[in-house]
PDB file of C-alpha atoms in Angstrom:
ATOM      1  CA  MET A   1      73.002 -64.763  58.319  1.00 67.00           C
ATOM      2  CA  PHE A   2      70.112 -64.345  55.829  1.00 74.00           C
ATOM      3  CA  THR A   3      70.549 -67.470  53.710  1.00 72.00           C
ATOM      4  CA  THR A   4      67.391 -69.115  55.032  1.00 69.00           C
ATOM      5  CA  SER A   5      65.240 -66.062  55.606  1.00 75.00           C
ATOM      6  CA  GLU A   6      62.597 -64.776  53.242  1.00 81.00           C
ATOM      7  CA  ALA A   7      63.276 -61.391  51.649  1.00 83.00           C
ATOM      8  CA  PHE A   8      61.067 -59.067  49.653  1.00 87.00           C
ATOM      9  CA  SER A   9      61.315 -55.702  47.993  1.00 90.00           C
ATOM     10  CA  SER A  10      59.148 -52.668  48.641  1.00 95.00           C
ATOM     11  CA  PHE A  11      58.443 -49.289  47.128  1.00 96.00           C
ATOM     12  CA  SER A  12      55.939 -46.494  47.514  1.00 97.00           C
ATOM     13  CA  VAL A  13      53.095 -45.168  45.383  1.00 97.00           C
ATOM     14  CA  ASP A  14      50.886 -42.121  45.715  1.00 97.00           C
ATOM     15  CA  ASN A  15      47.569 -43.942  45.184  1.00 97.00           C
ATOM     16  CA  ILE A  16      47.097 -47.478  46.474  1.00 97.00           C
ATOM     17  CA  ASP A  17      43.839 -48.061  44.546  1.00 97.00           C
ATOM     18  CA  GLU A  18      45.484 -47.147  41.212  1.00 97.00           C
ATOM     19  CA  ALA A  19      48.404 -49.419  42.097  1.00 97.00           C
ATOM     20  CA  ARG A  20      46.022 -52.297  42.909  1.00 97.00           C
ATOM     21  CA  ARG A  21      44.304 -51.932  39.516  1.00 97.00           C
ATOM     22  CA  PHE A  22      47.572 -51.550  37.596  1.00 98.00           C
ATOM     23  CA  TYR A  23      49.448 -54.462  39.157  1.00 97.00           C
ATOM     24  CA  GLY A  24      46.378 -56.708  39.353  1.00 97.00           C
ATOM     25  CA  ASP A  25      44.263 -55.877  36.310  1.00 97.00           C
ATOM     26  CA  THR A  26      46.772 -54.403  33.846  1.00 97.00           C
ATOM     27  CA  LEU A  27      49.786 -56.595  34.632  1.00 96.00           C
ATOM     28  CA  GLY A  28      47.755 -59.626  35.750  1.00 95.00           C
ATOM     29  CA  LEU A  29      49.650 -60.220  38.981  1.00 96.00           C
ATOM     30  CA  GLU A  30      48.140 -61.596  42.159  1.00 96.00           C
ATOM     31  CA  VAL A  31      47.561 -58.615  44.442  1.00 97.00           C
ATOM     32  CA  ARG A  32      46.549 -59.140  48.051  1.00 95.00           C
ATOM     33  CA  ASP A  33      45.532 -56.510  50.545  1.00 94.00           C
ATOM     34  CA  GLY A  34      48.253 -56.228  53.134  1.00 88.00           C
ATOM     35  CA  MET A  35      48.327 -54.821  56.600  1.00 86.00           C
ATOM     36  CA  MET A  36      47.268 -51.201  57.104  1.00 87.00           C
ATOM     37  CA  GLY A  37      45.956 -50.841  53.531  1.00 90.00           C
ATOM     38  CA  ASN A  38      49.198 -51.764  51.791  1.00 96.00           C
ATOM     39  CA  LEU A  39      49.525 -54.244  48.921  1.00 97.00           C
ATOM     40  CA  ASP A  40      51.280 -57.588  48.782  1.00 96.00           C
ATOM     41  CA  VAL A  41      52.028 -58.386  45.137  1.00 96.00           C
ATOM     42  CA  ARG A  42      52.889 -62.012  44.398  1.00 95.00           C
ATOM     43  CA  LEU A  43      55.328 -62.680  41.566  1.00 91.00           C
ATOM     44  CA  GLY A  44      55.427 -65.779  39.373  1.00 84.00           C
ATOM     45  CA  ASN A  45      58.603 -67.158  40.900  1.00 81.00           C
ATOM     46  CA  GLY A  46      57.268 -67.033  44.464  1.00 85.00           C
ATOM     47  CA  GLY A  47      58.733 -63.625  45.210  1.00 89.00           C
ATOM     48  CA  ARG A  48      56.768 -60.744  46.654  1.00 93.00           C
ATOM     49  CA  VAL A  49      56.709 -56.987  46.482  1.00 95.00           C
ATOM     50  CA  PHE A  50      55.293 -54.847  49.277  1.00 96.00           C
ATOM     51  CA  ILE A  51      53.709 -51.660  47.907  1.00 97.00           C
ATOM     52  CA  TYR A  52      52.734 -48.918  50.322  1.00 97.00           C
ATOM     53  CA  ALA A  53      51.084 -45.535  49.999  1.00 96.00           C
ATOM     54  CA  LYS A  54      53.196 -42.520  50.846  1.00 95.00           C
ATOM     55  CA  PRO A  55      51.595 -39.052  50.858  1.00 92.00           C
ATOM     56  CA  ASP A  56      54.811 -37.324  49.742  1.00 96.00           C
ATOM     57  CA  HIS A  57      55.730 -40.082  47.262  1.00 97.00           C
ATOM     58  CA  VAL A  58      58.558 -39.297  44.868  1.00 96.00           C
ATOM     59  CA  PRO A  59      58.855 -41.747  41.955  1.00 96.00           C
ATOM     60  CA  ALA A  60      61.990 -43.858  41.915  1.00 91.00           C
ATOM     61  CA  SER A  61      64.552 -42.555  39.433  1.00 85.00           C
ATOM     62  CA  PHE A  62      65.718 -46.117  38.768  1.00 92.00           C
ATOM     63  CA  THR A  63      64.102 -49.429  37.822  1.00 94.00           C
ATOM     64  CA  VAL A  64      62.349 -50.866  40.875  1.00 95.00           C
ATOM     65  CA  LEU A  65      61.093 -54.103  39.327  1.00 95.00           C
ATOM     66  CA  ASN A  66      62.186 -56.178  36.320  1.00 93.00           C
ATOM     67  CA  PHE A  67      59.949 -58.771  34.672  1.00 94.00           C
ATOM     68  CA  VAL A  68      61.843 -61.484  32.766  1.00 92.00           C
ATOM     69  CA  THR A  69      60.263 -62.771  29.556  1.00 91.00           C
ATOM     70  CA  ASP A  70      61.238 -65.055  26.686  1.00 89.00           C
ATOM     71  CA  ASP A  71      59.921 -62.566  24.143  1.00 89.00           C
ATOM     72  CA  VAL A  72      60.295 -58.858  24.922  1.00 92.00           C
ATOM     73  CA  GLU A  73      58.689 -57.820  21.620  1.00 91.00           C
ATOM     74  CA  LYS A  74      55.536 -59.854  22.300  1.00 93.00           C
ATOM     75  CA  THR A  75      55.341 -58.703  25.921  1.00 94.00           C
ATOM     76  CA  VAL A  76      55.746 -55.059  24.878  1.00 95.00           C
ATOM     77  CA  ASP A  77      52.941 -55.502  22.331  1.00 96.00           C
ATOM     78  CA  GLU A  78      50.720 -56.941  25.085  1.00 96.00           C
ATOM     79  CA  LEU A  79      51.592 -54.090  27.460  1.00 97.00           C
ATOM     80  CA  ASN A  80      50.904 -51.504  24.755  1.00 96.00           C
ATOM     81  CA  ALA A  81      47.532 -53.153  24.004  1.00 96.00           C
ATOM     82  CA  ARG A  82      46.680 -52.733  27.704  1.00 96.00           C
ATOM     83  CA  GLY A  83      47.461 -49.018  27.533  1.00 96.00           C
ATOM     84  CA  VAL A  84      50.988 -49.163  28.965  1.00 96.00           C
ATOM     85  CA  THR A  85      53.539 -46.871  27.303  1.00 94.00           C
ATOM     86  CA  THR A  86      56.886 -48.595  26.891  1.00 95.00           C
ATOM     87  CA  LYS A  87      58.806 -45.845  25.139  1.00 89.00           C
ATOM     88  CA  ILE A  88      59.538 -43.644  28.136  1.00 88.00           C
ATOM     89  CA  TYR A  89      63.129 -42.700  27.303  1.00 84.00           C
ATOM     90  CA  GLY A  90      64.545 -40.905  24.290  1.00 80.00           C
ATOM     91  CA  ASP A  91      67.930 -41.940  22.972  1.00 77.00           C
ATOM     92  CA  ASP A  92      69.391 -38.646  24.180  1.00 81.00           C
ATOM     93  CA  GLU A  93      68.485 -39.672  27.751  1.00 80.00           C
ATOM     94  CA  LEU A  94      70.535 -42.883  27.403  1.00 77.00           C
ATOM     95  CA  PRO A  95      73.636 -41.636  25.578  1.00 78.00           C
ATOM     96  CA  ASP A  96      75.949 -44.479  26.644  1.00 80.00           C
ATOM     97  CA  MET A  97      73.561 -47.216  25.591  1.00 80.00           C
ATOM     98  CA  PRO A  98      72.301 -48.644  22.297  1.00 80.00           C
ATOM     99  CA  PRO A  99      69.329 -46.773  20.805  1.00 82.00           C
ATOM    100  CA  ASN A 100      65.810 -47.975  21.535  1.00 86.00           C
ATOM    101  CA  ASP A 101      63.257 -48.580  18.810  1.00 89.00           C
ATOM    102  CA  ALA A 102      59.817 -47.008  18.323  1.00 90.00           C
ATOM    103  CA  LYS A 103      58.359 -49.284  21.023  1.00 91.00           C
ATOM    104  CA  GLY A 104      61.108 -48.387  23.470  1.00 90.00           C
ATOM    105  CA  ILE A 105      62.935 -51.711  23.187  1.00 91.00           C
ATOM    106  CA  MET A 106      66.692 -51.507  23.589  1.00 89.00           C
ATOM    107  CA  ARG A 107      68.796 -54.400  22.295  1.00 86.00           C
ATOM    108  CA  ASP A 108      72.463 -55.121  22.774  1.00 78.00           C
ATOM    109  CA  GLU A 109      74.834 -55.223  19.809  1.00 71.00           C
ATOM    110  CA  GLU A 110      74.390 -58.995  19.364  1.00 69.00           C
ATOM    111  CA  ASP A 111      70.572 -58.618  19.493  1.00 60.00           C
ATOM    112  CA  GLY A 112      70.564 -61.067  22.387  1.00 62.00           C
ATOM    113  CA  ALA A 113      69.473 -59.110  25.442  1.00 72.00           C
ATOM    114  CA  ALA A 114      66.557 -56.730  25.214  1.00 89.00           C
ATOM    115  CA  ILE A 115      64.848 -54.414  27.674  1.00 92.00           C
ATOM    116  CA  ALA A 116      61.918 -52.004  27.601  1.00 94.00           C
ATOM    117  CA  TRP A 117      61.006 -49.691  30.436  1.00 94.00           C
ATOM    118  CA  PHE A 118      57.572 -48.484  31.500  1.00 96.00           C
ATOM    119  CA  ARG A 119      56.014 -46.679  34.453  1.00 95.00           C
ATOM    120  CA  ASP A 120      53.339 -47.585  36.951  1.00 97.00           C
ATOM    121  CA  PRO A 121      50.606 -45.015  37.757  1.00 97.00           C
ATOM    122  CA  ALA A 122      52.867 -43.525  40.467  1.00 97.00           C
ATOM    123  CA  ALA A 123      55.637 -43.040  37.829  1.00 96.00           C
ATOM    124  CA  ASN A 124      57.931 -45.700  39.297  1.00 97.00           C
ATOM    125  CA  VAL A 125      60.070 -47.295  36.584  1.00 95.00           C
ATOM    126  CA  LEU A 126      59.541 -50.977  35.754  1.00 95.00           C
ATOM    127  CA  ALA A 127      61.073 -53.050  32.969  1.00 95.00           C
ATOM    128  CA  VAL A 128      60.498 -56.114  30.891  1.00 95.00           C
ATOM    129  CA  VAL A 129      63.750 -57.909  30.055  1.00 94.00           C
ATOM    130  CA  ALA A 130      64.926 -60.895  28.082  1.00 88.00           C
ATOM    131  CA  ALA A 131      67.681 -62.331  30.152  1.00 70.00           C
ATOM    132  CA  THR A 132      68.876 -65.416  31.894  1.00 61.00           C
ATOM    133  CA  VAL A 133      68.149 -65.221  35.583  1.00 52.00           C
ATOM    134  CA  PRO A 134      71.289 -66.070  37.598  1.00 51.00           C
ATOM    135  CA  GLU A 135      71.087 -69.311  39.570  1.00 52.00           C
TER     136      GLU A 135
END
């Protein structure tokens, strides 16, 4: 039914201007003004995210957007240099998972996959991951 239709994700923020600056200036994504003051964020692979302001916004308690990279360490260093905090979880908050390092990077036992979480200005959780994207 949906195999030929376009799909996109969406989530809310409490301040659309802060979101525009964060996603556009800090993360370097293409951010377009959408209908009714919302944002249309264009992703590198052609995907989109619709970000809308919500007066009673509650940050997502889960990861709403994952950015795949070849080098998590380098990307985390770049995020940190732009003022983004990547160590947002303590090991006690992730008891069933491998520990994360001082930068907040968690690696699997084989040191193959890696992930680091960070928050947008509305406290939604995002992540940078080293992983193979399924075909």
